[in-house]
Short mmCIF file of C-alpha atoms and ligand atoms in Angstrom, two decimals:
data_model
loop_
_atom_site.label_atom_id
_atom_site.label_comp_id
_atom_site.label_asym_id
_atom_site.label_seq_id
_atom_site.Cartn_x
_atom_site.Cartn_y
_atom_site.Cartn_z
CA UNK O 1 -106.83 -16.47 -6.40
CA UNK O 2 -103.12 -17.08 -4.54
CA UNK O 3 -101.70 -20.07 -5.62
CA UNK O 4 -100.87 -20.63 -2.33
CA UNK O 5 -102.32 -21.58 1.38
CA UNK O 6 -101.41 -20.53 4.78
CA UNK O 7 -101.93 -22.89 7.70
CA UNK O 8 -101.34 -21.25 10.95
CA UNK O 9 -100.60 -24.02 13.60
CA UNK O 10 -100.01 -22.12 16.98
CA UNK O 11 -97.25 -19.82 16.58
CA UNK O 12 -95.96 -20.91 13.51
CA UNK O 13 -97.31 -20.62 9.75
CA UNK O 14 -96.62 -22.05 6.94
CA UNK O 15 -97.44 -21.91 3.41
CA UNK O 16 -98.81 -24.90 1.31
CA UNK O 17 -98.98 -24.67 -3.00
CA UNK O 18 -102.42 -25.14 -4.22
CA UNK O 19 -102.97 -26.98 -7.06
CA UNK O 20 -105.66 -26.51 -9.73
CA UNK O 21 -107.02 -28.89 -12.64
CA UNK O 22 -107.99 -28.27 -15.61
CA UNK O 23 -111.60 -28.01 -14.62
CA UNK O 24 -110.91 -25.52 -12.32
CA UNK O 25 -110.76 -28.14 -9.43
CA UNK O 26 -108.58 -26.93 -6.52
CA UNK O 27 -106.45 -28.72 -3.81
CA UNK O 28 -103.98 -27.85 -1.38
CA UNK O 29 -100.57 -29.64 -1.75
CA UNK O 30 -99.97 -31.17 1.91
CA UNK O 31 -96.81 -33.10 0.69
CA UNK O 32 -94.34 -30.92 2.80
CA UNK O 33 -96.46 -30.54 5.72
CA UNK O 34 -94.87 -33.27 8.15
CA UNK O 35 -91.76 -32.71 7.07
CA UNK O 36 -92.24 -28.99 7.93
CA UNK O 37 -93.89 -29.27 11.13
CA UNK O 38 -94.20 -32.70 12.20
CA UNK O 39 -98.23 -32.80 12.03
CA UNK O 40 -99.94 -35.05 9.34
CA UNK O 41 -103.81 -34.59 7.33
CA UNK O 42 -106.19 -37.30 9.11
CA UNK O 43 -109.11 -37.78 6.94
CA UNK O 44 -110.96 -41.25 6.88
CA UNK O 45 -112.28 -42.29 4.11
CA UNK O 46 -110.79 -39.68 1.81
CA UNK O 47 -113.53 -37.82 1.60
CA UNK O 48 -111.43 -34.61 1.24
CA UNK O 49 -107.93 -36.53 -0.29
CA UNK O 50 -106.62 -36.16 -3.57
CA UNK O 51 -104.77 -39.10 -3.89
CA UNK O 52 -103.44 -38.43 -7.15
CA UNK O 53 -103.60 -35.98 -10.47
CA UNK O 54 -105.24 -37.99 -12.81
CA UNK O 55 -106.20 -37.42 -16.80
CA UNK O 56 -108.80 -40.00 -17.03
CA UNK O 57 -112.26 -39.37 -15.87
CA UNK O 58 -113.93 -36.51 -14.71
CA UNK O 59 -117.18 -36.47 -12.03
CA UNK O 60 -118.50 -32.88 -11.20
CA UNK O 61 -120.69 -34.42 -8.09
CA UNK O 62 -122.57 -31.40 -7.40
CA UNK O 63 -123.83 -31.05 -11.11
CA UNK O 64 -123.95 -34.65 -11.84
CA UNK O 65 -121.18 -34.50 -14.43
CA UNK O 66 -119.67 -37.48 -15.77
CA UNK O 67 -116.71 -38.01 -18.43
CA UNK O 68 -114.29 -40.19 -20.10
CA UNK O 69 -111.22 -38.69 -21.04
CA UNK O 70 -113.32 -35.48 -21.25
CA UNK O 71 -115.97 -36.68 -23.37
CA UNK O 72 -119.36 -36.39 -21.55
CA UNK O 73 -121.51 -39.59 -20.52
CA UNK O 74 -124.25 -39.14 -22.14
CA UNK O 75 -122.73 -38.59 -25.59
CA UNK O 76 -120.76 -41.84 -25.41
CA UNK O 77 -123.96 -44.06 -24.33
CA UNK O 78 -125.70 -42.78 -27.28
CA UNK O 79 -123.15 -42.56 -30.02
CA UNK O 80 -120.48 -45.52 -28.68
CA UNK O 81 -120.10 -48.98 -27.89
CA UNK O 82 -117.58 -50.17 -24.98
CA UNK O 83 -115.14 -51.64 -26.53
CA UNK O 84 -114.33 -48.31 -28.42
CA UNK O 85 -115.11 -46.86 -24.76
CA UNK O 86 -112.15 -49.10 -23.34
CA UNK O 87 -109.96 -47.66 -26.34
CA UNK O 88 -110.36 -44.28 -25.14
CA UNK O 89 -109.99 -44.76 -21.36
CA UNK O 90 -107.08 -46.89 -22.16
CA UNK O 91 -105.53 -44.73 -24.71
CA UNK O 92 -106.34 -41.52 -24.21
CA UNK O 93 -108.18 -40.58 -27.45
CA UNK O 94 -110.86 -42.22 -29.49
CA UNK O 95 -109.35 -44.58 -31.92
CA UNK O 96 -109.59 -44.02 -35.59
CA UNK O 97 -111.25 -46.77 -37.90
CA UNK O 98 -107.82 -48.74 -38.14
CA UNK O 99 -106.53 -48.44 -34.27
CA UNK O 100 -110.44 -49.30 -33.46
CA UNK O 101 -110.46 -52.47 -36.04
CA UNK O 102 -106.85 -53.37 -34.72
CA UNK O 103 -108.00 -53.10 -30.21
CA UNK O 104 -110.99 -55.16 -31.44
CA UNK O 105 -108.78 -57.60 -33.14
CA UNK O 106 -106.42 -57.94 -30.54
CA UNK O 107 -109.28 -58.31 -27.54
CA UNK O 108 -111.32 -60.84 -30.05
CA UNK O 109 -108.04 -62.81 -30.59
CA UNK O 110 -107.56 -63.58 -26.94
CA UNK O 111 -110.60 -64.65 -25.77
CA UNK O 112 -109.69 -68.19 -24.98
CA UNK O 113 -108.33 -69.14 -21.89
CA UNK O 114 -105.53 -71.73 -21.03
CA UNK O 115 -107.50 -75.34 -20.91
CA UNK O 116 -105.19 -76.05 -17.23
CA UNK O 117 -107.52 -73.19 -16.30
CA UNK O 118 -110.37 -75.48 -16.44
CA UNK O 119 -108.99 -77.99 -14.17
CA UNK O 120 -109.29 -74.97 -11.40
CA UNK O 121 -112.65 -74.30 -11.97
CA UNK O 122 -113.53 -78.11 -11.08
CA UNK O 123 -112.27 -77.56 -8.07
CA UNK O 124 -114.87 -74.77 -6.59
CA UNK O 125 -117.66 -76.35 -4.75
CA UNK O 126 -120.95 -75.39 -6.75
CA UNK O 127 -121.94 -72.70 -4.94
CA UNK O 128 -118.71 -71.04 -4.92
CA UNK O 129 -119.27 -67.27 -5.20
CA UNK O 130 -118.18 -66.19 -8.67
CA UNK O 131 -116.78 -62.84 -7.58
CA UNK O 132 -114.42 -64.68 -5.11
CA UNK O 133 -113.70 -67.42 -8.27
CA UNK O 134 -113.34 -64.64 -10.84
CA UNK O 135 -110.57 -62.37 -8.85
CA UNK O 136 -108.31 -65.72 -8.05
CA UNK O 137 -108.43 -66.23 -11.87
CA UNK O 138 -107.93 -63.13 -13.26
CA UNK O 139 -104.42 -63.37 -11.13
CA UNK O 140 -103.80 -66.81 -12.05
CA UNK O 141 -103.82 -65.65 -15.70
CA UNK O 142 -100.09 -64.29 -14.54
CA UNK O 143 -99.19 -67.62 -14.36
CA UNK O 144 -99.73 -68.55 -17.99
CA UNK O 145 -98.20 -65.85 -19.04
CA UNK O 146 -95.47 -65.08 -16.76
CA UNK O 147 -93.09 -62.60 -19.73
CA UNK O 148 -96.33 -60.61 -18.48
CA UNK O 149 -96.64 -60.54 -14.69
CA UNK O 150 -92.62 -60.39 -14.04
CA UNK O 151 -93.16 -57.46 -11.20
CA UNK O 152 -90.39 -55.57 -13.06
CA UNK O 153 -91.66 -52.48 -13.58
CA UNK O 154 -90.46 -51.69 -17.21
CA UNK O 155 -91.09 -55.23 -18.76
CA UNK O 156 -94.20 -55.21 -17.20
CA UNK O 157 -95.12 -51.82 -19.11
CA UNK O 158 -93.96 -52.89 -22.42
CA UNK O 159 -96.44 -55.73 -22.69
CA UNK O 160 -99.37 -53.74 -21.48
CA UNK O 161 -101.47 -53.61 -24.41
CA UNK O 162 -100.72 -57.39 -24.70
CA UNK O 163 -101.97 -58.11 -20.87
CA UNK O 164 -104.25 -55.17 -21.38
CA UNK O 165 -106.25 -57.08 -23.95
CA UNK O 166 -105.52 -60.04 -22.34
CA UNK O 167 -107.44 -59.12 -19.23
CA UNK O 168 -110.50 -57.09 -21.16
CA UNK O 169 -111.13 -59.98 -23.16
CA UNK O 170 -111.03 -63.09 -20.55
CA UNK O 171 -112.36 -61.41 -17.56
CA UNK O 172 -115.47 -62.30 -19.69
CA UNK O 173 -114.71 -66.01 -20.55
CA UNK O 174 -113.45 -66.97 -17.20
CA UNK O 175 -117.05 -65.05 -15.56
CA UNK O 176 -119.31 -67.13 -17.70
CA UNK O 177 -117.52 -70.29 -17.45
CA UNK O 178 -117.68 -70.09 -13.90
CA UNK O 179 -121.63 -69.81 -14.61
CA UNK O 180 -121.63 -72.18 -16.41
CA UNK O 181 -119.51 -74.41 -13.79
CA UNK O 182 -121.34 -73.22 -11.09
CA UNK O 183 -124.48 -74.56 -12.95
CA UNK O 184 -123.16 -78.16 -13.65
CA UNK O 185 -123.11 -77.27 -17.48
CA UNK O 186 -120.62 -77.79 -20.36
CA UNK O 187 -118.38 -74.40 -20.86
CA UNK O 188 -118.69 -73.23 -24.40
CA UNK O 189 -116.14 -71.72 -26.10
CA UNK O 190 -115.91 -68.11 -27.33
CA UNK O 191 -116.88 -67.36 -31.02
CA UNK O 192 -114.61 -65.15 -33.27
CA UNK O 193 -117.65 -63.57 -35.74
CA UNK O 194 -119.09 -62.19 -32.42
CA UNK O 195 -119.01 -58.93 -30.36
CA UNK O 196 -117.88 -58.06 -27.16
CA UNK O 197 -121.30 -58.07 -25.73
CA UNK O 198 -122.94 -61.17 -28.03
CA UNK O 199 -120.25 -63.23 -27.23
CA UNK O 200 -120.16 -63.21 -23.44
CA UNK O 201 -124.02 -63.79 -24.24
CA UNK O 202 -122.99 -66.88 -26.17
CA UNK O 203 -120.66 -67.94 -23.32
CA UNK O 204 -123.36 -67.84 -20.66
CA UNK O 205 -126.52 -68.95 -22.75
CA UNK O 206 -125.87 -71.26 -26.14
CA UNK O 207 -126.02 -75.03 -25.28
CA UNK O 208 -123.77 -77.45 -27.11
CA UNK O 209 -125.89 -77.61 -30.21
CA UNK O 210 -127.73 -75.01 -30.29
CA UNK O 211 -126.49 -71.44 -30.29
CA UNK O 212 -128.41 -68.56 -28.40
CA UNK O 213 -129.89 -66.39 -30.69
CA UNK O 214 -128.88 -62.51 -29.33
CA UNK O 215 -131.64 -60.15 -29.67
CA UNK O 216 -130.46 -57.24 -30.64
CA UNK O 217 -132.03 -55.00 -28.15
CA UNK O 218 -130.46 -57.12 -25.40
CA UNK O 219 -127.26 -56.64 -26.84
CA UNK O 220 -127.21 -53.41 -27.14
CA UNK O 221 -128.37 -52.87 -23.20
CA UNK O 222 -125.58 -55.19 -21.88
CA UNK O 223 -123.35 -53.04 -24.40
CA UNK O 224 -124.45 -50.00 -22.47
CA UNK O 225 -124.50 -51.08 -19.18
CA UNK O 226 -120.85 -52.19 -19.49
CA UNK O 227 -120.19 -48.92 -20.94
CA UNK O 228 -121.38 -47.16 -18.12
CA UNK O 229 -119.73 -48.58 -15.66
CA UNK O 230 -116.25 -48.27 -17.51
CA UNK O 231 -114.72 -45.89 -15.04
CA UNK O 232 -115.55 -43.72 -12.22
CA UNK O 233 -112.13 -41.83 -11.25
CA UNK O 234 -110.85 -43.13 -7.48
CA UNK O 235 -113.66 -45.59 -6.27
CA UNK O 236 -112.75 -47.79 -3.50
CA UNK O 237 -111.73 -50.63 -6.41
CA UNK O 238 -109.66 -47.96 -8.80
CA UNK O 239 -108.10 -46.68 -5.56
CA UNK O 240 -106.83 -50.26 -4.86
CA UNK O 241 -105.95 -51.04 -8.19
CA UNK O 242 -103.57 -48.41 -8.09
CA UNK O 243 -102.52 -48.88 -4.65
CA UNK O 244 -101.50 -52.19 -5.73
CA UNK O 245 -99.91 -51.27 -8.56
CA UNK O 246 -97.83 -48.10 -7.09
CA UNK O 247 -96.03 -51.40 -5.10
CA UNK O 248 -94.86 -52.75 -8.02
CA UNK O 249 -97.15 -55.29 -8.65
CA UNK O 250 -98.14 -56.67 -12.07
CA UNK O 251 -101.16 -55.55 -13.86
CA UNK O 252 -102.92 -59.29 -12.97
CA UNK O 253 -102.39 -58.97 -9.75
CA UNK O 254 -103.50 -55.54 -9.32
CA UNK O 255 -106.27 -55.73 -11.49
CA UNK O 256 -107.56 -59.08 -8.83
CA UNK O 257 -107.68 -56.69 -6.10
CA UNK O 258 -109.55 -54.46 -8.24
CA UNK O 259 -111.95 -57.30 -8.24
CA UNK O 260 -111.88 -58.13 -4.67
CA UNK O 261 -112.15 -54.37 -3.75
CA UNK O 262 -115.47 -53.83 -5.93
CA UNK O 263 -117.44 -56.75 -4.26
CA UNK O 264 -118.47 -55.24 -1.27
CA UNK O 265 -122.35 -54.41 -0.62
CA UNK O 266 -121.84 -50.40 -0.58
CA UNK O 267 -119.44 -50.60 -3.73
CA UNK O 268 -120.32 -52.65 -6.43
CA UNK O 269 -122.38 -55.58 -4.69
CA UNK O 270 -124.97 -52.80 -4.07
CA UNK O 271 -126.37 -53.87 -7.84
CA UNK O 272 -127.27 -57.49 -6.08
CA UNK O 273 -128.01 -55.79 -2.76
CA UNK O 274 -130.80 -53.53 -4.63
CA UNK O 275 -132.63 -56.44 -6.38
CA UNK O 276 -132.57 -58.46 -2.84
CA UNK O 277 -134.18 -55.48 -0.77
CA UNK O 278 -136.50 -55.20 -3.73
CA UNK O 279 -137.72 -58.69 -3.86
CA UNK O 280 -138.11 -58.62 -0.29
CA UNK O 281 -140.39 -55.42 -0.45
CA UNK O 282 -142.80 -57.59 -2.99
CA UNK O 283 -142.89 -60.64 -0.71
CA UNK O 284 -143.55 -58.19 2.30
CA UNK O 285 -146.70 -56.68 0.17
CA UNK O 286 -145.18 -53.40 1.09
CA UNK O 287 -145.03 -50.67 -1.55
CA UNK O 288 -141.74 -49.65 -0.43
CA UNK O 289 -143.22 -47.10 2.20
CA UNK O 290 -142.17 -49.39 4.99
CA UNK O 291 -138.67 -50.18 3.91
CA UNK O 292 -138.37 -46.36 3.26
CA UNK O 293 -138.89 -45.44 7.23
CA UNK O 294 -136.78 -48.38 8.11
CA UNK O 295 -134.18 -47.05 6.10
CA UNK O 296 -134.49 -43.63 7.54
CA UNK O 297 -134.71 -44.51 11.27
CA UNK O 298 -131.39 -46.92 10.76
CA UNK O 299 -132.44 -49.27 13.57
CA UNK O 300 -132.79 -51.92 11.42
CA UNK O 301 -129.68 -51.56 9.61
CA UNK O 302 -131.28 -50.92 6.52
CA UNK O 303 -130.36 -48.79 4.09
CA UNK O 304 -132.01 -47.76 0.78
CA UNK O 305 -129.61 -49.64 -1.60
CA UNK O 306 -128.78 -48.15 -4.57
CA UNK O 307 -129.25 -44.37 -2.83
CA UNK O 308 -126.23 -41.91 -1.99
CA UNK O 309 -123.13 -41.79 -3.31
CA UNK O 310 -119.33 -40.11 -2.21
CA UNK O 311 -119.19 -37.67 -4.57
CA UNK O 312 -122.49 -37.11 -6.52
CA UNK O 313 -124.83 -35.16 -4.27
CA UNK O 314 -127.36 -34.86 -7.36
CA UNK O 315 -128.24 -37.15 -9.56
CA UNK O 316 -125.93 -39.59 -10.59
CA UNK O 317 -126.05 -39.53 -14.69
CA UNK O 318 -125.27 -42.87 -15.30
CA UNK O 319 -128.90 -43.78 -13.16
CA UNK O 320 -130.61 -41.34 -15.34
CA UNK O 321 -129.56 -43.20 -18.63
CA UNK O 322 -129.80 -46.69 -17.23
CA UNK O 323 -133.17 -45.88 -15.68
CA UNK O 324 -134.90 -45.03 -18.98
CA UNK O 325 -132.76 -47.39 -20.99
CA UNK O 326 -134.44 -50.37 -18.43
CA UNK O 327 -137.35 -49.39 -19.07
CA UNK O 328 -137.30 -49.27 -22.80
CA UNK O 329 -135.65 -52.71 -22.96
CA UNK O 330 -138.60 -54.37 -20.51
CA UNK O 331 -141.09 -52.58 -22.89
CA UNK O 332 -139.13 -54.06 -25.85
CA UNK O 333 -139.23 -57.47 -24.52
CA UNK O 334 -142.88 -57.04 -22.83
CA UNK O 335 -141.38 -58.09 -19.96
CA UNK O 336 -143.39 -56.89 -16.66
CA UNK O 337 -141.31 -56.66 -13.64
CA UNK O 338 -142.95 -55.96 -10.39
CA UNK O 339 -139.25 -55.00 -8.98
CA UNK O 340 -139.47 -52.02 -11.21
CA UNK O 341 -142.79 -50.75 -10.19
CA UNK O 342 -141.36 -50.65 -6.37
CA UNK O 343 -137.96 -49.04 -7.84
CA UNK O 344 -139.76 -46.08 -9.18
CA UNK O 345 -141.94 -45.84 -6.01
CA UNK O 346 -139.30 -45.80 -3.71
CA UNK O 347 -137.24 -43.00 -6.16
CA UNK O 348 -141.05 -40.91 -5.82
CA UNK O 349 -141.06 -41.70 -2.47
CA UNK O 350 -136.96 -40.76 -1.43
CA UNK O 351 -137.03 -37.78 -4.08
CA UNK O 352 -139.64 -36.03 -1.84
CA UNK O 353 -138.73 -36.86 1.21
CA UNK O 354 -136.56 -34.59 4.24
CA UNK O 355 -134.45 -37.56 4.81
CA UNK O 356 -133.29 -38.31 1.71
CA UNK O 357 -133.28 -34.57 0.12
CA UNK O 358 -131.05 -33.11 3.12
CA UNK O 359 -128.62 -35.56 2.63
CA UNK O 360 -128.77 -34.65 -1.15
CA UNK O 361 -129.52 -39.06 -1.21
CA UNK O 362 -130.27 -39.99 -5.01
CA UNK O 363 -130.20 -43.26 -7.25
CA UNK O 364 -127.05 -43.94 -8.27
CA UNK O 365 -126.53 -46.67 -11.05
CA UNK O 366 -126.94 -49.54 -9.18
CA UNK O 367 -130.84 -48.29 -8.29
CA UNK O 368 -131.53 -49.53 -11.89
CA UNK O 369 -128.94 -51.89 -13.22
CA UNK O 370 -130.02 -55.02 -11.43
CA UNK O 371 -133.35 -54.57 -13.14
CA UNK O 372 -132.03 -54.29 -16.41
CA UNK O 373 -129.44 -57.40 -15.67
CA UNK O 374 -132.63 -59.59 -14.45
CA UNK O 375 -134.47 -58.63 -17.78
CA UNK O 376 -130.80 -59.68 -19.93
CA UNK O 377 -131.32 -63.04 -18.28
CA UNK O 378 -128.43 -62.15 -15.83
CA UNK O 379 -128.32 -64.84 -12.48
CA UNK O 380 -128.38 -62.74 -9.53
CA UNK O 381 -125.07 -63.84 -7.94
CA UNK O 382 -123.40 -62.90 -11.70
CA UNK O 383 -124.98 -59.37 -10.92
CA UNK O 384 -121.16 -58.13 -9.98
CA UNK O 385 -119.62 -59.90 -11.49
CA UNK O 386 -121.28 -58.03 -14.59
CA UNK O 387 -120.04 -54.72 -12.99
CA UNK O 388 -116.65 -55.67 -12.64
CA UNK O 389 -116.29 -56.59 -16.58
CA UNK O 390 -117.98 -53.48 -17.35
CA UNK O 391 -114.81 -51.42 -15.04
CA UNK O 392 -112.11 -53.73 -16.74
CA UNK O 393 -110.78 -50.67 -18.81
CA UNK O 394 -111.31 -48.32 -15.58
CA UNK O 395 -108.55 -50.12 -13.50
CA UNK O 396 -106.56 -51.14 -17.06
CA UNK O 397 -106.30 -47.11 -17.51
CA UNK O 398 -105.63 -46.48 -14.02
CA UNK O 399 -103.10 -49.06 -13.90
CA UNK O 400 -101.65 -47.92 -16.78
CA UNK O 401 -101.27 -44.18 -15.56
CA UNK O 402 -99.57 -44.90 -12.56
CA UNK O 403 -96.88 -47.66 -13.81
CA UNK O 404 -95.91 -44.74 -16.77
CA UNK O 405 -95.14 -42.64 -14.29
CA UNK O 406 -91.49 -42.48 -13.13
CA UNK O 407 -92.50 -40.14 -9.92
CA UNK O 408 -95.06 -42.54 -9.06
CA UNK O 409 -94.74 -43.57 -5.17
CA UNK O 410 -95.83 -46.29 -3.19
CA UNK O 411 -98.89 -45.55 -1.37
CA UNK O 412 -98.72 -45.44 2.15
CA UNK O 413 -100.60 -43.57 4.28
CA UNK O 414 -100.33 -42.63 7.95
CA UNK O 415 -102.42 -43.11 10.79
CA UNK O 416 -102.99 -41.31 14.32
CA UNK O 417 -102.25 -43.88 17.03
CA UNK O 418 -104.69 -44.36 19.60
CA UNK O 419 -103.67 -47.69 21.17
CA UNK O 420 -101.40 -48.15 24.31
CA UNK O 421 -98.74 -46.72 24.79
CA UNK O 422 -95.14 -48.29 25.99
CA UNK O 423 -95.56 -50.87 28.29
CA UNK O 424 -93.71 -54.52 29.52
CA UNK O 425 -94.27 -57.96 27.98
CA UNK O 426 -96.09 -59.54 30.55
CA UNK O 427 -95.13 -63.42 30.91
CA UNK O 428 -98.04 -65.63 30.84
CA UNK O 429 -97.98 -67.16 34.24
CA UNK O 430 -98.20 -63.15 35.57
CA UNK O 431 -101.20 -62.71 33.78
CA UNK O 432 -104.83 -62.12 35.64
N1 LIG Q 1 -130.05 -45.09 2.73
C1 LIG Q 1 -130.29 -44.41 3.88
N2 LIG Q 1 -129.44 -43.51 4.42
C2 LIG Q 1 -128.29 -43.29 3.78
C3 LIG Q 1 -127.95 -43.95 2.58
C4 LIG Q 1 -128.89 -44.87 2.06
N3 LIG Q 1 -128.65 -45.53 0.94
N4 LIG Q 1 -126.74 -43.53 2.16
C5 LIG Q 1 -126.31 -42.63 3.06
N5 LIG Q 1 -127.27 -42.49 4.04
C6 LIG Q 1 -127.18 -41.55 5.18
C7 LIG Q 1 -126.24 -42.07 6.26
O1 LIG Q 1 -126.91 -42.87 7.20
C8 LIG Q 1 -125.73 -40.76 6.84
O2 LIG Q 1 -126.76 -40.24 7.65
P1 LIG Q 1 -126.37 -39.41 9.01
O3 LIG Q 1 -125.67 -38.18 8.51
O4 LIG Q 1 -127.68 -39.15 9.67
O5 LIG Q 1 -125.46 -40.30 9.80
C9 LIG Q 1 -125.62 -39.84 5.63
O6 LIG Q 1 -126.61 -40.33 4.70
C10 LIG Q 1 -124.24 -39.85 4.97
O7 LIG Q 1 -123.92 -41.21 4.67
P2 LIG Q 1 -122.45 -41.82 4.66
O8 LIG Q 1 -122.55 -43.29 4.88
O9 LIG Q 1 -121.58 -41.04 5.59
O10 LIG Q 1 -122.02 -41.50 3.16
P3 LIG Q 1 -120.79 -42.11 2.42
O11 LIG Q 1 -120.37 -41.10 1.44
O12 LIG Q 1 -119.76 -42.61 3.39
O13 LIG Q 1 -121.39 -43.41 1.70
C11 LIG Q 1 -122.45 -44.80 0.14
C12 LIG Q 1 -121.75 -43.46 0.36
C13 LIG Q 1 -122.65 -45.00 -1.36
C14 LIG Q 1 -121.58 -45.96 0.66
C15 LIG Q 1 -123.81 -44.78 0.88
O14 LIG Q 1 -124.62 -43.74 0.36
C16 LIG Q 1 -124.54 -46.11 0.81
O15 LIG Q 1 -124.30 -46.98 1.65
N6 LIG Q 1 -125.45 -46.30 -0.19
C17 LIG Q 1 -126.10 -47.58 -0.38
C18 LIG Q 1 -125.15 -48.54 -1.09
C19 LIG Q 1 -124.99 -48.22 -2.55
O16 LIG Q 1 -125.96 -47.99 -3.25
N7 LIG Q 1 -123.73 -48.26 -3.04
C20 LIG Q 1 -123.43 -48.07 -4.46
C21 LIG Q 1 -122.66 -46.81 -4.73
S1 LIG Q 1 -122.63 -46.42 -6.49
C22 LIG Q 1 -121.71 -47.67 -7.21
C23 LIG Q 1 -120.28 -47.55 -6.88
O17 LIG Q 1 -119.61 -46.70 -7.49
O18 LIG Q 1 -119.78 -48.30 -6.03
#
């Protein structure tokens, strides 16, 4: 194929480079276009924009392909953990034993957070919502550590594995001590014998003398489920995270928009939206055929949560795994949860239905993660917060790949205009 486009606009024609990635992904470099004849791409929502060339994470949304770093999905839920997950998003390559022993160390080792951090916490009123609380400290952990959030580009860079494991490690402690604030109870501290997963358990669930006893089965789900959700190339959070960061800004502060960014209903507050509209099926008595032909007609302003995705117009692989994984941990703990008999309905119900199958509509991972966090012991208002742990080494990679890069430019796109044109200040005693 020509490496190169032609755009004909009117009379004149131009040619644009195409550029191809290494899975055979193709694009059309626009970067000279204004400059060569004054017209600009428009394209809300990005649904066509590369925004960048990226090495990190691959999505093939018409197969349902998902990897990290090039390593499929499914082969890292089986075989990995996330911390050695993070490693390889971060880092490029799976870690040997020593570099694996020596990121755990380093994460383990900075699990505490400043006391004065404490103080701030007081200060939320109880029902404070923890995504708002967790994104104000996460950039407040800048100001602790200020050699690391300087806004100079190069420092900044040199201590990112220092802030890097700074931020994968407390993102954790500060979300369960603002559970445990939120819930009027003592915070407990972080443990050093204890993994990633087990001790965030700790965090949210031991009492001051008595330690929660992990089951191992538990562990290993909220090991997965963080996993899973460790990076999903340019998401509406990523995408901020490095818009953000192509500023300038430090990785605290980018990483807090990050947060801010994710906890939007159709991002990553679906996972809370899907157990609501759930629950409220049950305590309608419907079997989810109702909500289904509410969701289709859109008069309500319903919408199946936990259905459709940007990119994946098949089945997102991430649902498949956490589907069956949820229900092998409720067998496991002979837990019976009505929400999961209405999920699988509704999946019957959507999978064979016009609506849903002509706009190629399928679960995506929040259609099961919510039932898998309830079973954990998760609060539903922690639901994602949960998420945004689990994309901690998502937006640390991201950030990462954009501040090494000397080309990197701020992000800034353009607009069409459609408001007035020229016209006089009116003063206000001439006004109608
Ligand atoms: N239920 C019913 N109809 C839907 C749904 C849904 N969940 N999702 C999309 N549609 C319809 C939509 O009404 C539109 O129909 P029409 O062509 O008749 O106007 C068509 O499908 C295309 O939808 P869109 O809103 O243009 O698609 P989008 O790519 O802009 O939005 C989405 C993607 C994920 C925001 C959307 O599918 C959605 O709102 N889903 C529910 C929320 C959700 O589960 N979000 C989590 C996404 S996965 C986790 C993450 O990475 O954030």
């Amino acid at each position: 194929m020509s490496k190169e486009a032609t755009l004909k606009l009117g009379e004149k024609e131009i040619s644009l480079p195409i550029i191809e990635g290494t899975a055979e992904e193709k694009a059309v470099d626009v970067r000279a276009l204004r400059s060569n004849t004054g017209f600009i791409t428009y394209d809300e929502g990005f649904g066509n924009t590369g925004s960048c060339q990226s090495k990190i994470t691959f999505i093939d949304g018409e197969q349902g392909i998902l990897r990290y770093r090039g390593i499929p999905i499914e082969q890292l839920a089986e075989k990995s953990d996330f911390i050695e997950a993070s490693y390889l998003l971060i880092h490029g390559e799976l870690p040997t034993a020593e570099q694996r022993s020596r990121f755990s160390d380093r994460v383990r080792s900075n699990a505490f957070i400043d006391e004065r951090m404490h103080l701030i916490f007081e200060g939320y009123p109880s029902d404070a919502h923890p995504m708002a609380i967790l994104s104000a400290m996460i950039n407040s952990l800048g100001c602790y550590d200020p050699h690391l959030a300087t806004n100079n580009r190069e420092q900044d860079f040199a201590n990112f594995d220092e802030a890097a494991a700074m931020a994968l490690s407390k993102v954790r402690t500060i979300a369960a001590a603002s559970y445990r604030m939120s819930t009027g109870q003592p915070v407990i501290y972080p443990k050093r014998d204890l993994s990633y997963a087990e001790n965030f358990l700790h965090m949210m669930f031991s009492q001051p003398y008595e330690d929660f006893e992990p089951i191992p089965e538990v562990t290993k789900a909220l090991n997965m489920m963080l996993l899973l959700h460790a990076d999903h190339e340019q998401n509406c959070s990523t995408s901020t995270v490095r818009m953000v960061c192509s500023g300038g800004a430090n990785l605290f502060a980018s990483i807090s928009s990050g947060v801010t960014a994710l906890w939007g209903p159709l991002h990553g507050g679906a996972n809370m939206a899907v157990i609501q509209m759930l629950e409220e099926i049950h305590a309608d008595g419907d079997d989810g055929s109702r909500f289904i032909e509410d969701a289709k007609s859109g008069k309500s302003g319903k919408r199946l949560m936990g259905f459709g995705h940007r990119v994946y117009k098949n089945f997102d692989p991430r649902a498949k795994i956490i589907g069956a994984a949820c229900e092998k941990l409720l067998d496991k703990l002979g837990v019976s949860d009505p929400c999961l008999d209405i999920a699988r309905k509704l999946e019957q119900e959507a999978l064979a239905d016009d609506y849903f199958i002509q706009r190629k509509l399928y679960p995506n991972v929040d259609f099961y993660s919510g039932i898998m966090m309830r079973a954990i012991g998760i609060p539903l208002n922690m639901f994602t917060v949960m998420f945004a742990i689990g994309r901690m080494p998502g937006w640390l990679a991201n950030w990462k790949e954009v501040a090494s890069n000397p080309k990197t430019r701020i992000s800034r796109p353009r607009q069409i205009y459609q408001g007035s044109v020229l016209r006089d200040y009116v003063p206000v005693e001439q006004r109608g």
